[in-house]
CSV table of N, CA, C and O in Angstrom, one decimal:
chain,number,residue,atom,x,y,z
A,5,MET,N,-2.5,-7.8,7.5
A,5,MET,CA,-1.7,-6.7,7.3
A,5,MET,C,-1.3,-5.6,8.5
A,5,MET,O,-2.2,-5.7,9.1
A,6,GLY,N,-0.1,-5.7,8.6
A,6,GLY,CA,0.4,-4.9,9.8
A,6,GLY,C,1.0,-3.5,9.5
A,6,GLY,O,0.3,-2.7,8.8
A,7,SER,N,1.5,-3.2,10.4
A,7,SER,CA,1.9,-1.6,10.4
A,7,SER,C,2.6,-1.2,9.0
A,7,SER,O,2.6,-0.1,8.7
A,8,GLU,N,3.0,-2.0,8.2
A,8,GLU,CA,3.7,-1.8,7.2
A,8,GLU,C,2.7,-1.4,6.1
A,8,GLU,O,3.1,-0.6,5.0
A,9,ALA,N,1.7,-1.6,6.2
A,9,ALA,CA,0.4,-1.1,5.0
A,9,ALA,C,-0.1,0.3,5.4
A,9,ALA,O,-0.6,0.9,4.4
A,10,ALA,N,0.5,0.8,6.7
A,10,ALA,CA,0.1,2.2,6.9
A,10,ALA,C,1.1,3.2,5.8
A,10,ALA,O,2.0,2.7,5.4
A,11,GLY,N,0.4,3.9,5.4
A,11,GLY,CA,1.1,5.0,4.4
A,11,GLY,C,1.0,4.4,2.8
A,11,GLY,O,1.5,5.3,2.1
A,12,LEU,N,0.6,3.3,2.8
A,12,LEU,CA,0.1,2.8,1.3
A,12,LEU,C,-0.9,3.3,0.7
A,12,LEU,O,-2.0,3.6,1.3
A,13,ALA,N,-1.1,3.5,-0.5
A,13,ALA,CA,-2.1,3.7,-1.5
A,13,ALA,C,-3.2,2.7,-1.3
A,13,ALA,O,-2.9,1.6,-0.7
A,14,ALA,N,-4.3,2.9,-1.7
A,14,ALA,CA,-5.4,2.0,-1.4
A,14,ALA,C,-5.2,0.8,-2.0
A,14,ALA,O,-5.3,-0.4,-1.7
A,15,TYR,N,-4.9,0.8,-3.4
A,15,TYR,CA,-4.7,-0.2,-4.0
A,15,TYR,C,-3.4,-1.2,-3.5
A,15,TYR,O,-3.5,-2.5,-3.5
A,16,GLU,N,-2.3,-0.5,-3.1
A,16,GLU,CA,-1.5,-1.4,-2.3
A,16,GLU,C,-1.6,-2.2,-1.1
A,16,GLU,O,-1.3,-3.0,-0.7
A,17,ARG,N,-2.7,-1.3,-0.3
A,17,ARG,CA,-3.3,-1.9,0.9
A,17,ARG,C,-4.2,-3.3,0.6
A,17,ARG,O,-3.8,-4.4,1.0
A,18,VAL,N,-4.8,-3.1,-0.6
A,18,VAL,CA,-5.5,-4.3,-1.0
A,18,VAL,C,-4.8,-5.6,-1.8
A,18,VAL,O,-5.1,-6.4,-1.3
A,19,ALA,N,-3.7,-5.1,-2.3
A,19,ALA,CA,-2.6,-5.9,-2.9
A,19,ALA,C,-1.9,-6.6,-1.6
A,19,ALA,O,-1.7,-8.1,-1.5
A,20,ALA,N,-1.6,-6.0,-0.6
A,20,ALA,CA,-1.0,-6.4,0.7
A,20,ALA,C,-1.9,-7.4,1.4
A,20,ALA,O,-1.5,-8.6,1.9
A,21,SER,N,-3.3,-7.3,1.3
A,21,SER,CA,-4.0,-7.9,2.0
A,21,SER,C,-4.2,-9.2,1.1
A,21,SER,O,-4.5,-10.6,2.0
A,22,ILE,N,-4.3,-9.4,0.1
A,22,ILE,CA,-4.5,-10.5,-0.8
A,22,ILE,C,-3.3,-11.4,-0.7
A,22,ILE,O,-3.2,-12.4,-0.3
A,23,ARG,N,-2.2,-10.7,-0.7
A,23,ARG,CA,-0.9,-11.4,-0.5
A,23,ARG,C,-0.7,-12.1,0.6
A,23,ARG,O,-0.3,-13.4,0.7
A,24,GLU,N,-1.1,-11.5,1.5
A,24,GLU,CA,-1.1,-12.2,3.0
A,24,GLU,C,-2.1,-13.3,2.8
A,24,GLU,O,-1.7,-14.4,3.7
A,25,ALA,N,-3.2,-13.1,2.5
A,25,ALA,CA,-4.3,-14.3,2.4
A,25,ALA,C,-3.8,-15.5,1.7
A,25,ALA,O,-3.8,-16.4,2.1
A,26,VAL,N,-2.7,-15.2,0.6
A,26,VAL,CA,-2.2,-16.4,0.0
A,26,VAL,C,-1.1,-17.0,0.7
A,26,VAL,O,-0.9,-18.2,0.9
A,27,ALA,N,-0.4,-16.0,1.3
A,27,ALA,CA,1.0,-16.4,2.4
A,27,ALA,C,0.2,-17.5,3.5
A,27,ALA,O,1.2,-18.1,3.7
A,28,THR,N,-0.9,-17.0,4.1
A,28,THR,CA,-1.2,-17.6,5.1
A,28,THR,C,-2.2,-19.1,4.8
A,28,THR,O,-2.4,-19.7,5.7
A,29,GLY,N,-2.3,-19.3,3.5
A,29,GLY,CA,-3.5,-20.4,3.2
A,29,GLY,C,-4.6,-20.0,3.0
A,29,GLY,O,-5.6,-20.9,2.8
A,30,GLU,N,-4.9,-18.8,3.4
A,30,GLU,CA,-6.6,-18.4,3.5
A,30,GLU,C,-6.9,-18.6,2.0
A,30,GLU,O,-8.0,-19.1,1.5
A,31,LEU,N,-6.1,-18.1,1.0
A,31,LEU,CA,-6.5,-18.2,-0.5
A,31,LEU,C,-5.5,-19.3,-0.8
A,31,LEU,O,-4.3,-19.2,-0.9
A,32,ALA,N,-5.8,-20.4,-1.2
A,32,ALA,CA,-4.9,-21.6,-1.7
A,32,ALA,C,-4.5,-21.4,-3.1
A,32,ALA,O,-5.3,-20.8,-3.9
A,33,PRO,N,-3.2,-21.9,-3.4
A,33,PRO,CA,-2.8,-21.9,-4.9
A,33,PRO,C,-3.8,-22.6,-5.8
A,33,PRO,O,-4.5,-23.7,-5.5
A,34,GLY,N,-4.2,-21.9,-6.6
A,34,GLY,CA,-5.4,-22.6,-7.7
A,34,GLY,C,-6.9,-22.0,-7.4
A,34,GLY,O,-7.9,-22.2,-8.2
A,35,ALA,N,-7.0,-21.3,-6.3
A,35,ALA,CA,-8.2,-20.7,-5.8
A,35,ALA,C,-8.7,-19.8,-6.7
A,35,ALA,O,-7.8,-18.9,-7.1
A,36,ARG,N,-10.1,-19.6,-6.9
A,36,ARG,CA,-10.7,-18.8,-7.8
A,36,ARG,C,-11.0,-17.6,-6.9
A,36,ARG,O,-11.6,-17.7,-5.6
A,37,LEU,N,-10.7,-16.3,-7.3
A,37,LEU,CA,-11.0,-15.2,-6.3
A,37,LEU,C,-12.5,-14.7,-6.8
A,37,LEU,O,-13.0,-15.0,-7.9
A,38,PRO,N,-13.1,-14.2,-6.0
A,38,PRO,CA,-14.3,-13.6,-6.2
A,38,PRO,C,-14.1,-12.7,-7.2
A,38,PRO,O,-13.4,-12.2,-7.5
A,39,GLY,N,-15.4,-12.4,-7.7
A,39,GLY,CA,-15.5,-11.3,-8.7
A,39,GLY,C,-14.9,-10.0,-8.5
A,39,GLY,O,-15.0,-9.6,-6.9
A,40,ASN,N,-14.5,-9.2,-9.3
A,40,ASN,CA,-14.0,-7.8,-8.9
A,40,ASN,C,-14.9,-6.9,-8.1
A,40,ASN,O,-14.5,-6.5,-6.9
A,41,ARG,N,-16.2,-7.1,-8.4
A,41,ARG,CA,-17.0,-6.3,-7.6
A,41,ARG,C,-17.2,-6.5,-6.0
A,41,ARG,O,-17.3,-5.7,-5.3
A,42,ASP,N,-17.4,-7.9,-6.0
A,42,ASP,CA,-17.4,-8.4,-4.8
A,42,ASP,C,-16.2,-8.2,-4.1
A,42,ASP,O,-16.0,-7.9,-2.9
A,43,LEU,N,-14.9,-8.3,-4.4
A,43,LEU,CA,-13.7,-8.0,-3.8
A,43,LEU,C,-13.5,-6.5,-3.5
A,43,LEU,O,-13.0,-6.4,-2.5
A,44,ALA,N,-13.9,-5.6,-4.5
A,44,ALA,CA,-13.8,-4.3,-4.3
A,44,ALA,C,-14.8,-3.8,-3.1
A,44,ALA,O,-14.0,-3.1,-2.0
A,45,GLN,N,-16.1,-4.5,-2.9
A,45,GLN,CA,-16.9,-4.2,-1.7
A,45,GLN,C,-16.1,-4.8,-0.4
A,45,GLN,O,-16.3,-4.1,0.7
A,46,GLN,N,-15.5,-6.1,-0.5
A,46,GLN,CA,-14.8,-6.8,0.7
A,46,GLN,C,-13.9,-6.0,1.2
A,46,GLN,O,-13.7,-5.8,2.5
A,47,HIS,N,-13.2,-5.2,0.4
A,47,HIS,CA,-11.9,-4.4,0.9
A,47,HIS,C,-12.2,-2.7,0.7
A,47,HIS,O,-11.5,-2.2,1.4
A,48,GLY,N,-13.7,-2.3,0.7
A,48,GLY,CA,-14.0,-1.3,0.9
A,48,GLY,C,-13.3,-0.2,-0.1
A,48,GLY,O,-13.0,1.1,0.3
A,49,VAL,N,-13.2,-0.7,-1.5
A,49,VAL,CA,-12.3,0.2,-2.4
A,49,VAL,C,-13.3,0.5,-3.6
A,49,VAL,O,-14.0,-0.5,-4.1
A,50,SER,N,-13.1,1.4,-4.4
A,50,SER,CA,-13.6,1.4,-5.8
A,50,SER,C,-13.2,0.4,-6.8
A,50,SER,O,-12.1,-0.2,-6.6
A,51,LEU,N,-13.9,0.1,-7.8
A,51,LEU,CA,-13.8,-0.9,-8.7
A,51,LEU,C,-12.2,-0.7,-9.3
A,51,LEU,O,-11.5,-1.6,-9.4
A,52,PRO,N,-12.2,0.6,-10.0
A,52,PRO,CA,-10.6,0.9,-10.5
A,52,PRO,C,-9.6,0.5,-9.4
A,52,PRO,O,-8.4,0.1,-10.0
A,53,THR,N,-9.8,0.9,-8.2
A,53,THR,CA,-8.9,0.6,-7.2
A,53,THR,C,-8.4,-0.9,-7.1
A,53,THR,O,-7.3,-1.5,-7.0
A,54,LEU,N,-9.6,-1.8,-7.1
A,54,LEU,CA,-9.4,-3.2,-6.9
A,54,LEU,C,-8.5,-3.7,-8.2
A,54,LEU,O,-7.7,-4.5,-8.3
A,55,GLN,N,-9.1,-3.2,-9.4
A,55,GLN,CA,-8.4,-3.7,-10.4
A,55,GLN,C,-7.0,-3.2,-10.6
A,55,GLN,O,-6.5,-4.1,-11.2
A,56,LYS,N,-6.6,-2.1,-10.0
A,56,LYS,CA,-5.2,-2.0,-9.9
A,56,LYS,C,-4.5,-2.9,-9.2
A,56,LYS,O,-3.4,-3.3,-9.3
A,57,ALA,N,-5.0,-3.3,-8.1
A,57,ALA,CA,-4.4,-4.3,-7.3
A,57,ALA,C,-4.1,-5.4,-7.6
A,57,ALA,O,-3.3,-6.0,-7.7
A,58,VAL,N,-5.3,-5.9,-8.5
A,58,VAL,CA,-5.5,-7.2,-9.0
A,58,VAL,C,-4.2,-7.2,-10.1
A,58,VAL,O,-3.4,-8.2,-10.4
A,59,ALA,N,-4.1,-6.1,-10.8
A,59,ALA,CA,-3.0,-6.2,-12.0
A,59,ALA,C,-1.6,-6.0,-11.3
A,59,ALA,O,-0.8,-6.6,-11.9
A,60,LEU,N,-1.5,-5.3,-10.2
A,60,LEU,CA,-0.1,-5.5,-9.8
A,60,LEU,C,0.2,-7.0,-9.2
A,60,LEU,O,1.3,-7.4,-9.4
A,61,LEU,N,-0.8,-7.7,-8.6
A,61,LEU,CA,-0.6,-9.0,-8.2
A,61,LEU,C,-0.3,-10.1,-9.2
A,61,LEU,O,0.4,-10.8,-9.3
A,62,GLN,N,-1.0,-9.7,-10.4
A,62,GLN,CA,-0.6,-10.4,-11.7
A,62,GLN,C,0.8,-10.2,-12.2
A,62,GLN,O,1.3,-11.4,-12.4
A,63,GLU,N,1.3,-9.1,-12.0
A,63,GLU,CA,2.5,-8.7,-12.6
A,63,GLU,C,3.5,-9.2,-11.5
A,63,GLU,O,4.5,-9.7,-12.1
A,64,GLU,N,3.6,-9.2,-10.3
A,64,GLU,CA,4.1,-9.8,-9.5
A,64,GLU,C,4.1,-11.4,-9.3
A,64,GLU,O,4.9,-12.0,-8.8
A,65,GLY,N,3.1,-12.2,-10.1
A,65,GLY,CA,3.0,-13.4,-10.2
A,65,GLY,C,2.2,-14.1,-9.2
A,65,GLY,O,2.3,-15.6,-8.8
A,66,TRP,N,1.4,-13.5,-8.1
A,66,TRP,CA,0.8,-13.9,-7.3
A,66,TRP,C,-0.9,-14.2,-7.7
A,66,TRP,O,-1.5,-15.3,-7.2
A,67,LEU,N,-1.2,-13.9,-8.7
A,67,LEU,CA,-2.5,-14.4,-9.3
A,67,LEU,C,-2.4,-14.5,-11.0
A,67,LEU,O,-1.7,-13.7,-11.7
A,68,VAL,N,-3.3,-15.3,-11.4
A,68,VAL,CA,-3.5,-15.6,-13.0
A,68,VAL,C,-4.5,-15.4,-13.2
A,68,VAL,O,-5.6,-16.1,-12.9
A,69,PRO,N,-4.8,-14.7,-14.6
A,69,PRO,CA,-6.0,-14.6,-15.2
A,69,PRO,C,-6.3,-15.6,-15.9
A,69,PRO,O,-5.5,-15.9,-16.8
A,70,ARG,N,-7.6,-16.0,-16.0
A,70,ARG,CA,-8.1,-16.9,-17.0
A,70,ARG,C,-9.0,-16.4,-17.7
A,70,ARG,O,-10.2,-16.1,-17.3
A,71,PRO,N,-8.9,-15.9,-19.1
A,71,PRO,CA,-10.0,-15.0,-19.9
A,71,PRO,C,-11.5,-15.8,-19.8
A,71,PRO,O,-11.4,-17.1,-19.9
A,72,SER,N,-12.5,-15.0,-19.4
A,72,SER,CA,-13.8,-15.5,-19.7
A,72,SER,C,-14.1,-16.4,-18.3
A,72,SER,O,-15.2,-17.1,-18.3
A,73,VAL,N,-13.2,-16.6,-17.5
A,73,VAL,CA,-13.5,-17.5,-16.4
A,73,VAL,C,-13.0,-16.9,-15.0
A,73,VAL,O,-14.1,-17.0,-14.1
A,74,GLY,N,-12.0,-16.2,-14.9
A,74,GLY,CA,-11.7,-15.5,-13.7
A,74,GLY,C,-10.3,-15.3,-13.4
A,74,GLY,O,-9.5,-15.6,-14.3
A,75,VAL,N,-10.2,-15.0,-12.1
A,75,VAL,CA,-8.7,-14.7,-11.6
A,75,VAL,C,-8.5,-15.7,-10.6
A,75,VAL,O,-9.3,-15.8,-9.9
A,76,TYR,N,-7.4,-16.3,-10.5
A,76,TYR,CA,-7.1,-17.4,-9.8
A,76,TYR,C,-5.5,-17.3,-9.0
A,76,TYR,O,-4.7,-16.4,-9.9
A,77,VAL,N,-5.5,-17.6,-7.8
A,77,VAL,CA,-4.3,-17.7,-7.3
A,77,VAL,C,-3.2,-18.5,-8.1
A,77,VAL,O,-3.8,-19.7,-8.3
A,78,SER,N,-2.2,-18.1,-8.2
A,78,SER,CA,-1.1,-18.8,-9.1
A,78,SER,C,-0.8,-20.3,-8.5
A,78,SER,O,-1.0,-20.3,-7.1
A,79,ASP,N,-0.8,-21.2,-9.2
A,79,ASP,CA,-0.5,-22.6,-8.8
A,79,ASP,C,0.9,-22.5,-7.9
A,79,ASP,O,1.3,-23.6,-7.1
A,80,ASP,N,2.0,-21.6,-8.2
A,80,ASP,CA,3.2,-21.6,-7.5
A,80,ASP,C,3.3,-19.9,-7.1
A,80,ASP,O,4.4,-19.4,-7.9
A,81,PRO,N,2.7,-19.5,-6.3
A,81,PRO,CA,2.8,-18.0,-6.0
A,81,PRO,C,4.1,-17.9,-5.3
A,81,PRO,O,4.9,-18.7,-5.0
A,82,PRO,N,4.6,-16.6,-5.4
A,82,PRO,CA,6.0,-16.3,-4.9
A,82,PRO,C,5.9,-16.4,-3.4
A,82,PRO,O,5.0,-16.4,-2.6
A,83,LYS,N,7.1,-16.8,-2.8
A,83,LYS,CA,7.3,-17.1,-1.4
A,83,LYS,C,7.0,-15.9,-0.8
A,83,LYS,O,6.7,-16.1,0.5
A,84,GLU,N,7.6,-14.8,-1.1
A,84,GLU,CA,7.6,-13.6,-0.5
A,84,GLU,C,7.3,-12.5,-1.4
A,84,GLU,O,7.6,-12.6,-2.5
A,85,ARG,N,6.8,-11.3,-1.1
A,85,ARG,CA,6.9,-10.1,-2.0
A,85,ARG,C,8.2,-9.8,-2.5
A,85,ARG,O,9.3,-9.8,-1.6
A,86,PRO,N,8.3,-9.6,-3.9
A,86,PRO,CA,9.5,-9.3,-4.3
A,86,PRO,C,10.3,-8.0,-3.8
A,86,PRO,O,9.5,-7.4,-3.2
A,87,ALA,N,11.5,-7.9,-3.5
A,87,ALA,CA,12.2,-6.9,-3.0
A,87,ALA,C,12.1,-5.4,-3.7
A,87,ALA,O,11.6,-4.4,-3.0
A,88,VAL,N,11.8,-5.3,-5.0
A,88,VAL,CA,11.4,-4.2,-5.5
A,88,VAL,C,10.3,-4.4,-6.8
A,88,VAL,O,10.3,-5.3,-7.6
A,89,THR,N,9.0,-3.4,-6.4
A,89,THR,CA,8.2,-3.5,-7.5
A,89,THR,C,8.0,-2.3,-8.3
A,89,THR,O,8.6,-1.4,-7.9
A,90,VAL,N,7.1,-2.4,-9.3
A,90,VAL,CA,7.0,-1.2,-10.0
A,90,VAL,C,6.4,0.0,-9.2
A,90,VAL,O,7.0,1.3,-9.3
A,91,SER,N,5.6,-0.3,-8.3
A,91,SER,CA,5.1,0.7,-7.4
A,91,SER,C,6.2,1.3,-6.3
A,91,SER,O,6.2,2.5,-6.0
A,92,ASP,N,7.1,0.4,-6.2
A,92,ASP,CA,8.2,1.0,-5.4
A,92,ASP,C,9.2,1.9,-6.1
A,92,ASP,O,9.4,3.0,-5.7
A,93,LEU,N,9.3,1.5,-7.4
A,93,LEU,CA,10.1,2.4,-8.2
A,93,LEU,C,9.3,3.7,-8.8
A,93,LEU,O,10.2,4.6,-8.4
A,94,ARG,N,8.0,3.7,-8.6
A,94,ARG,CA,7.4,5.0,-8.7
A,94,ARG,C,7.3,5.9,-7.4
A,94,ARG,O,7.5,7.2,-7.8
A,95,ARG,N,7.2,5.1,-6.5
A,95,ARG,CA,7.4,5.9,-5.2
A,95,ARG,C,8.7,6.6,-5.4
A,95,ARG,O,9.0,8.0,-4.8
A,96,ALA,N,9.8,5.9,-5.3
A,96,ALA,CA,11.3,6.3,-5.3
A,96,ALA,C,11.3,7.6,-6.3
A,96,ALA,O,12.0,8.6,-5.8
A,97,VAL,N,10.9,7.5,-7.6
A,97,VAL,CA,11.1,8.5,-8.5
A,97,VAL,C,10.3,9.9,-7.8
A,97,VAL,O,10.8,10.6,-8.1
A,98,ILE,N,9.1,9.6,-7.4
A,98,ILE,CA,8.2,10.6,-7.0
A,98,ILE,C,9.0,11.2,-5.6
A,98,ILE,O,9.2,12.6,-5.6
A,99,GLU,N,9.8,10.5,-4.5
A,99,GLU,CA,10.2,11.0,-3.6
A,99,GLU,C,11.5,11.6,-4.1
A,99,GLU,O,11.9,12.9,-3.6
A,100,LEU,N,12.2,11.2,-5.3
A,100,LEU,CA,13.6,11.8,-5.8
A,100,LEU,C,13.3,13.2,-6.4
A,100,LEU,O,13.9,14.1,-6.1
A,101,ARG,N,12.1,13.0,-7.1
A,101,ARG,CA,11.8,14.3,-7.7
A,101,ARG,C,11.6,15.7,-6.7
A,101,ARG,O,11.9,16.6,-6.8
A,102,ALA,N,10.7,15.4,-5.5
A,102,ALA,CA,10.5,16.3,-4.6
A,102,ALA,C,11.9,16.6,-4.1
A,102,ALA,O,11.9,17.8,-3.6
A,103,ALA,N,12.9,15.6,-3.6
A,103,ALA,CA,14.0,15.9,-3.0
A,103,ALA,C,15.0,17.0,-3.8
A,103,ALA,O,15.4,18.0,-3.4
A,104,VAL,N,14.9,16.6,-5.3
A,104,VAL,CA,15.4,17.6,-6.3
A,104,VAL,C,15.0,19.0,-6.2
A,104,VAL,O,15.7,19.9,-6.3
A,105,SER,N,13.6,19.2,-6.2
A,105,SER,CA,13.0,20.2,-6.4
A,105,SER,C,13.3,21.3,-4.9
A,105,SER,O,13.5,22.3,-5.1
A,106,ALA,N,13.2,20.5,-3.9
A,106,ALA,CA,13.8,21.0,-2.4
A,106,ALA,C,15.1,21.7,-2.6
A,106,ALA,O,15.4,22.7,-2.3
A,107,ILE,N,16.1,21.0,-3.3
A,107,ILE,CA,17.4,21.4,-3.5
A,107,ILE,C,17.6,22.5,-4.4
A,107,ILE,O,18.2,23.7,-3.9
A,108,GLU,N,16.6,22.4,-5.4
A,108,GLU,CA,16.8,23.7,-6.3
A,108,GLU,C,16.3,24.8,-5.7
A,108,GLU,O,16.8,25.9,-5.6
A,109,GLU,N,15.2,24.8,-4.9
A,109,GLU,CA,14.8,25.8,-4.1
A,109,GLU,C,15.6,26.6,-3.1
A,109,GLU,O,15.7,27.7,-3.1
A,110,ARG,N,16.5,25.7,-2.6
A,110,ARG,CA,17.5,26.1,-1.6
A,110,ARG,C,18.5,26.7,-2.3
A,110,ARG,O,19.1,27.7,-1.9
A,111,LEU,N,19.0,26.2,-3.4
A,111,LEU,CA,20.0,26.8,-4.3
A,111,LEU,C,19.6,28.1,-4.8
A,111,LEU,O,20.5,29.1,-4.7
A,112,ASP,N,18.3,28.2,-5.0
A,112,ASP,CA,17.9,29.7,-5.7
A,112,ASP,C,17.8,30.7,-4.4
A,112,ASP,O,18.3,31.6,-4.5
A,113,ARG,N,17.4,30.1,-3.3
A,113,ARG,CA,17.7,31.3,-1.9
A,113,ARG,C,18.8,31.4,-1.7
A,113,ARG,O,19.2,32.8,-1.5
A,114,LEU,N,19.8,30.6,-1.7
A,114,LEU,CA,21.2,30.8,-1.8
A,114,LEU,C,21.8,31.8,-2.7
A,114,LEU,O,22.4,32.6,-2.1
A,115,GLU,N,21.4,31.5,-3.8
A,115,GLU,CA,22.2,32.6,-4.9
A,115,GLU,C,21.4,33.7,-4.6
A,115,GLU,O,21.9,34.8,-5.1
A,116,GLY,N,20.0,33.8,-4.5
A,116,GLY,CA,19.5,35.3,-4.2
A,116,GLY,C,19.9,36.0,-3.0
A,116,GLY,O,20.0,37.0,-3.0
A,117,GLU,N,20.4,35.2,-1.9
A,117,GLU,CA,21.0,36.0,-0.7
A,117,GLU,C,22.4,36.5,-1.1
A,117,GLU,O,22.7,37.3,-0.6
A,118,SER,N,23.4,35.6,-2.0
A,118,SER,CA,24.5,36.0,-2.0
A,118,SER,C,24.7,37.2,-3.2
A,118,SER,O,25.5,38.0,-3.2
A,119,ASN,N,23.6,37.4,-4.1
A,119,ASN,CA,23.5,38.6,-4.9
A,119,ASN,C,22.9,39.6,-4.4
A,119,ASN,O,23.1,40.7,-4.9
A,120,GLY,N,22.2,39.5,-3.3
A,120,GLY,CA,21.5,40.7,-2.7
A,120,GLY,C,22.3,41.4,-1.8
A,120,GLY,O,22.7,42.3,-1.8
């Protein structure tokens, strides 16, 4: 995980770390991941945070759940991270909402100054 992980939410950092392990071959296609509790401990995060990271990686195609068996690295993982993920879209919406709010505040101030 490089400098691009800075500023990411904890689950995104975990997901980036697992993606990197798959991309570098540390986790081979078809390999079984350790249990969620062990993975959470390895990454120093809570169980819900780890589960969110695993769910994201499943959504992106990096991991495949096998009910009653475990979670495995996909036999055909993506070659690279998708250009846009759900997390990226959520972050963009939050940033847009903040920008709109800031613009509305500026307009309110400007209107107050022109009416005052």
